[in-house]
Short mmCIF file of C-alpha atoms in Angstrom, two decimals:
data_model
loop_
_atom_site.label_atom_id
_atom_site.label_comp_id
_atom_site.label_asym_id
_atom_site.label_seq_id
_atom_site.Cartn_x
_atom_site.Cartn_y
_atom_site.Cartn_z
CA MET A 1 0.02 0.02 -0.05
CA ARG A 2 1.38 3.43 -1.05
CA ILE A 3 1.02 5.83 1.75
CA LEU A 4 1.42 9.66 1.51
CA VAL A 5 1.98 11.12 5.01
CA VAL A 6 0.97 14.75 5.42
CA ILE A 7 2.22 16.78 8.35
CA PRO A 8 0.26 20.08 8.37
CA ALA A 9 2.38 22.82 10.04
CA ARG A 10 1.07 26.36 9.83
CA GLY A 11 3.28 29.19 11.14
CA GLY A 12 0.52 31.20 12.93
CA SER A 13 -0.40 29.64 16.17
CA LYS A 14 -2.35 31.58 18.77
CA GLY A 15 -2.94 29.18 21.53
CA ILE A 16 0.92 28.36 21.84
CA PRO A 17 2.89 30.87 19.66
CA GLY A 18 5.43 29.10 17.48
CA LYS A 19 4.34 25.70 18.88
CA ASN A 20 5.44 23.54 15.87
CA ILE A 21 9.08 24.48 16.35
CA LYS A 22 8.95 25.20 20.10
CA GLU A 23 11.17 22.85 22.16
CA LEU A 24 9.21 20.12 24.03
CA ALA A 25 11.47 18.00 26.19
CA GLY A 26 14.44 18.86 24.38
CA LYS A 27 13.51 19.00 20.69
CA PRO A 28 11.21 20.98 18.43
CA LEU A 29 7.64 19.63 18.62
CA ILE A 30 7.49 18.77 14.86
CA LYS A 31 10.42 16.55 15.18
CA TYR A 32 8.47 14.00 16.95
CA THR A 33 6.12 13.59 14.10
CA VAL A 34 8.80 13.66 11.44
CA GLU A 35 10.67 10.85 13.21
CA LEU A 36 7.49 8.89 13.54
CA ALA A 37 6.67 9.47 9.80
CA ARG A 38 10.09 8.24 8.82
CA VAL A 39 9.38 4.93 10.53
CA ILE A 40 6.33 4.44 8.40
CA VAL A 41 7.41 5.65 4.96
CA SER A 42 10.43 6.92 3.07
CA ASP A 43 11.26 10.40 3.07
CA GLU A 44 9.98 11.13 -0.54
CA ASN A 45 6.45 10.17 0.76
CA ILE A 46 6.47 12.64 3.54
CA CYS A 47 4.97 15.99 3.03
CA VAL A 48 5.32 18.75 5.62
CA SER A 49 2.76 21.34 4.37
CA THR A 50 3.72 24.86 5.77
CA ASP A 51 3.46 28.45 4.99
CA SER A 52 6.48 29.30 7.22
CA ASP A 53 10.11 29.70 6.25
CA GLU A 54 11.19 29.27 9.81
CA ILE A 55 9.32 25.83 9.95
CA LYS A 56 10.59 24.85 6.65
CA SER A 57 14.15 25.62 7.67
CA VAL A 58 13.90 23.68 10.95
CA VAL A 59 12.37 20.62 9.22
CA GLU A 60 15.17 20.68 6.58
CA GLU A 61 17.69 20.70 9.42
CA PHE A 62 16.46 17.21 10.08
CA GLY A 63 17.45 16.29 6.58
CA LEU A 64 13.82 16.15 5.27
CA LYS A 65 13.02 18.18 2.21
CA VAL A 66 9.92 20.30 2.28
CA PRO A 67 8.44 20.08 -1.20
CA PHE A 68 6.63 23.34 -1.31
CA LYS A 69 5.44 26.34 0.58
CA ARG A 70 1.72 26.52 1.15
CA PRO A 71 -0.02 29.13 -0.83
CA ASP A 72 -1.25 32.25 1.05
CA SER A 73 -4.84 31.24 0.54
CA LEU A 74 -4.16 28.12 2.72
CA ALA A 75 -2.23 30.02 5.43
CA THR A 76 -5.08 31.90 7.00
CA ASP A 77 -6.86 31.28 10.35
CA THR A 78 -9.87 30.21 8.29
CA ALA A 79 -8.10 27.67 5.95
CA GLY A 80 -9.14 24.19 6.65
CA THR A 81 -7.36 20.83 6.72
CA TYR A 82 -9.45 19.51 3.97
CA GLU A 83 -8.19 22.03 1.53
CA VAL A 84 -4.53 21.63 2.70
CA LEU A 85 -4.80 17.95 2.03
CA LEU A 86 -6.28 18.34 -1.40
CA HIS A 87 -3.45 20.80 -2.29
CA ALA A 88 -0.81 18.18 -1.25
CA ILE A 89 -2.50 15.42 -3.17
CA LYS A 90 -2.64 17.53 -6.32
CA TYR A 91 1.03 18.50 -5.84
CA TYR A 92 2.19 14.88 -6.02
CA GLU A 93 -0.43 13.74 -8.64
CA ASP A 94 0.84 16.56 -10.87
CA LYS A 95 4.22 14.93 -10.60
CA GLY A 96 2.82 11.41 -11.53
CA GLN A 97 2.77 10.02 -8.08
CA VAL A 98 -0.40 8.29 -6.97
CA PHE A 99 -1.10 6.91 -3.48
CA ASP A 100 -3.63 4.54 -2.03
CA CYS A 101 -4.29 6.43 1.19
CA LEU A 102 -3.24 9.48 3.04
CA LEU A 103 -1.90 9.36 6.71
CA LEU A 104 -2.51 12.68 8.35
CA LEU A 105 -0.27 13.17 11.27
CA GLN A 106 -0.59 16.43 13.28
CA PRO A 107 2.47 17.69 15.06
CA THR A 108 0.28 18.46 18.12
CA SER A 109 0.14 14.71 19.13
CA PRO A 110 3.79 13.99 20.13
CA LEU A 111 2.86 11.17 22.52
CA ARG A 112 1.44 8.61 19.86
CA ASN A 113 3.88 5.86 18.84
CA GLU A 114 4.85 3.71 15.90
CA ILE A 115 2.94 0.58 17.13
CA GLN A 116 -0.38 2.62 17.28
CA VAL A 117 0.08 4.10 13.78
CA LYS A 118 0.95 0.64 12.22
CA GLU A 119 -2.09 -1.01 14.14
CA ALA A 120 -4.35 1.80 12.67
CA LEU A 121 -2.95 1.25 9.30
CA SER A 122 -3.69 -2.50 9.45
CA LEU A 123 -7.45 -1.50 9.92
CA PHE A 124 -7.63 0.36 6.56
CA ASN A 125 -9.14 -0.97 3.32
CA PRO A 126 -10.23 0.69 0.14
CA GLU A 127 -13.83 0.25 1.03
CA LEU A 128 -13.50 2.64 3.99
CA ASP A 129 -13.54 6.42 3.91
CA MET A 130 -11.36 6.66 6.89
CA VAL A 131 -9.74 5.10 9.96
CA VAL A 132 -9.44 7.62 12.80
CA SER A 133 -7.94 7.41 16.23
CA VAL A 134 -10.27 8.11 19.24
CA LYS A 135 -10.37 8.04 22.93
CA GLU A 136 -13.45 7.33 25.20
CA ALA A 137 -15.10 10.70 25.58
CA SER A 138 -14.66 12.28 28.97
CA THR A 139 -18.37 13.34 29.18
CA ASN A 140 -21.23 11.26 27.95
CA PRO A 141 -24.26 12.77 26.38
CA TYR A 142 -26.35 9.85 27.68
CA TYR A 143 -25.56 10.58 31.26
CA GLY A 144 -23.38 13.78 32.04
CA CYS A 145 -24.28 16.29 29.39
CA TYR A 146 -27.20 18.68 29.51
CA GLU A 147 -28.95 21.01 27.32
CA GLU A 148 -31.41 23.81 28.06
CA ASP A 149 -34.96 23.92 27.00
CA GLU A 150 -37.11 26.97 26.13
CA ASN A 151 -37.78 27.60 29.72
CA GLY A 152 -34.13 27.59 30.64
CA PHE A 153 -34.42 24.21 32.51
CA LEU A 154 -31.65 21.57 32.01
CA TYR A 155 -32.38 18.16 30.57
CA VAL A 156 -30.16 15.24 29.65
CA SER A 157 -28.73 15.98 26.26
CA LYS A 158 -29.33 12.42 24.79
CA GLY A 159 -31.75 9.61 25.85
CA ASN A 160 -34.55 9.88 28.31
CA GLY A 161 -32.63 10.42 31.44
CA LYS A 162 -33.30 7.15 33.02
CA ILE A 163 -29.62 5.89 33.02
CA LYS A 164 -28.55 6.34 36.67
CA ARG A 165 -24.92 5.26 36.41
CA ARG A 166 -22.30 6.27 33.91
CA GLN A 167 -21.16 2.74 33.32
CA ASP A 168 -24.59 1.80 32.09
CA ALA A 169 -24.54 4.49 29.36
CA PRO A 170 -23.48 3.52 25.87
CA LYS A 171 -19.84 4.30 25.22
CA VAL A 172 -19.25 7.41 23.05
CA TRP A 173 -15.89 8.30 21.38
CA GLU A 174 -14.22 11.52 20.51
CA TYR A 175 -11.49 12.13 17.91
CA ASN A 176 -8.17 12.64 19.67
CA GLY A 177 -6.38 14.27 16.62
CA ALA A 178 -3.49 11.76 16.57
CA ILE A 179 -3.99 9.59 13.52
CA TYR A 180 -6.16 9.89 10.43
CA ILE A 181 -5.95 7.33 7.56
CA ILE A 182 -7.95 8.65 4.81
CA ASN A 183 -9.10 7.18 1.46
CA ILE A 184 -7.76 9.56 -1.14
CA ASN A 185 -10.67 8.88 -3.51
CA SER A 186 -13.22 9.67 -0.79
CA LEU A 187 -11.45 12.80 0.05
CA LYS A 188 -11.70 13.93 -3.63
CA GLN A 189 -15.36 13.42 -3.65
CA LYS A 190 -16.63 14.63 -0.34
CA THR A 191 -15.73 16.62 2.80
CA PHE A 192 -14.92 14.94 6.15
CA SER A 193 -18.37 15.72 7.45
CA GLU A 194 -19.78 13.55 4.42
CA PHE A 195 -17.70 10.58 5.30
CA GLU A 196 -19.88 7.70 6.26
CA ARG A 197 -17.64 4.62 6.25
CA ILE A 198 -15.41 5.41 9.21
CA ILE A 199 -14.03 3.04 11.72
CA LYS A 200 -12.16 3.87 14.99
CA TYR A 201 -8.76 3.02 16.34
CA GLN A 202 -8.86 3.44 20.20
CA MET A 203 -6.04 5.04 22.02
CA ASP A 204 -5.33 5.61 25.70
CA ASP A 205 -5.38 8.99 27.34
CA TYR A 206 -1.64 9.36 27.57
CA SER A 207 -1.08 8.88 23.78
CA SER A 208 -4.06 10.97 23.04
CA MET A 209 -2.65 14.15 24.49
CA ASP A 210 -3.21 16.97 22.06
CA LEU A 211 -1.23 20.23 22.57
CA ASP A 212 -3.56 23.14 22.10
CA THR A 213 -2.99 25.43 25.17
CA PRO A 214 -0.07 26.36 27.39
CA LEU A 215 -1.53 24.18 30.08
CA ASP A 216 -1.47 21.15 27.63
CA TRP A 217 2.19 21.88 26.97
CA THR A 218 3.03 21.85 30.65
CA ILE A 219 1.18 18.57 31.21
CA ALA A 220 2.95 17.02 28.23
CA GLU A 221 6.38 17.99 29.50
CA LEU A 222 5.57 16.51 32.91
CA LEU A 223 4.28 13.29 31.41
CA MET A 224 7.27 12.93 29.19
CA SER A 225 9.74 13.54 32.01
CA ASN A 226 8.00 10.89 34.21
CA LYS A 227 7.41 8.27 31.49
#
């Protein structure tokens, strides 16, 4: 199976300024993802998609060539991952390189590992739209989530409110942002929200750590120092 790994790394980060190249436990954050990608595929199948000269320079210091700079239209706060992935696919297809699937690895998940990625890849087949990594949701709409009615009163978000214990509620999952294995044909035909054939790859809370805020960063450093 031919796999294209895409690592999206925009320069403008508001939650943690410069996070993609900020040092985490002794090395730039993006290096964790580059090193993982190199275990999965060869360098020519790894695409770091960035709009930043600084990120490009740091990545190329690892010996990995950044194939292009992302156009300005894909470097704004409103630019979506969907458009970034289509741009990367077109770049390679214009060069005559065709892949079976796209492995999206976001730099903000440095605690996922090689075994997890390979296990997730083993679940993929051409009949699927996507294999996605998840963790069990910390709140459950059948038990612990509430909505407000027209009178301002709270009611259980999902179900009839008769579930008395969390462990009796159906399990629900949330994407953890660590691993996305995407059918390229599906991606060309529909957006992520239109995918219907999705299966999960479950991960633990440690590996699911997603760095979005300074607090997340502090917790990740503590976890890594105590691992």
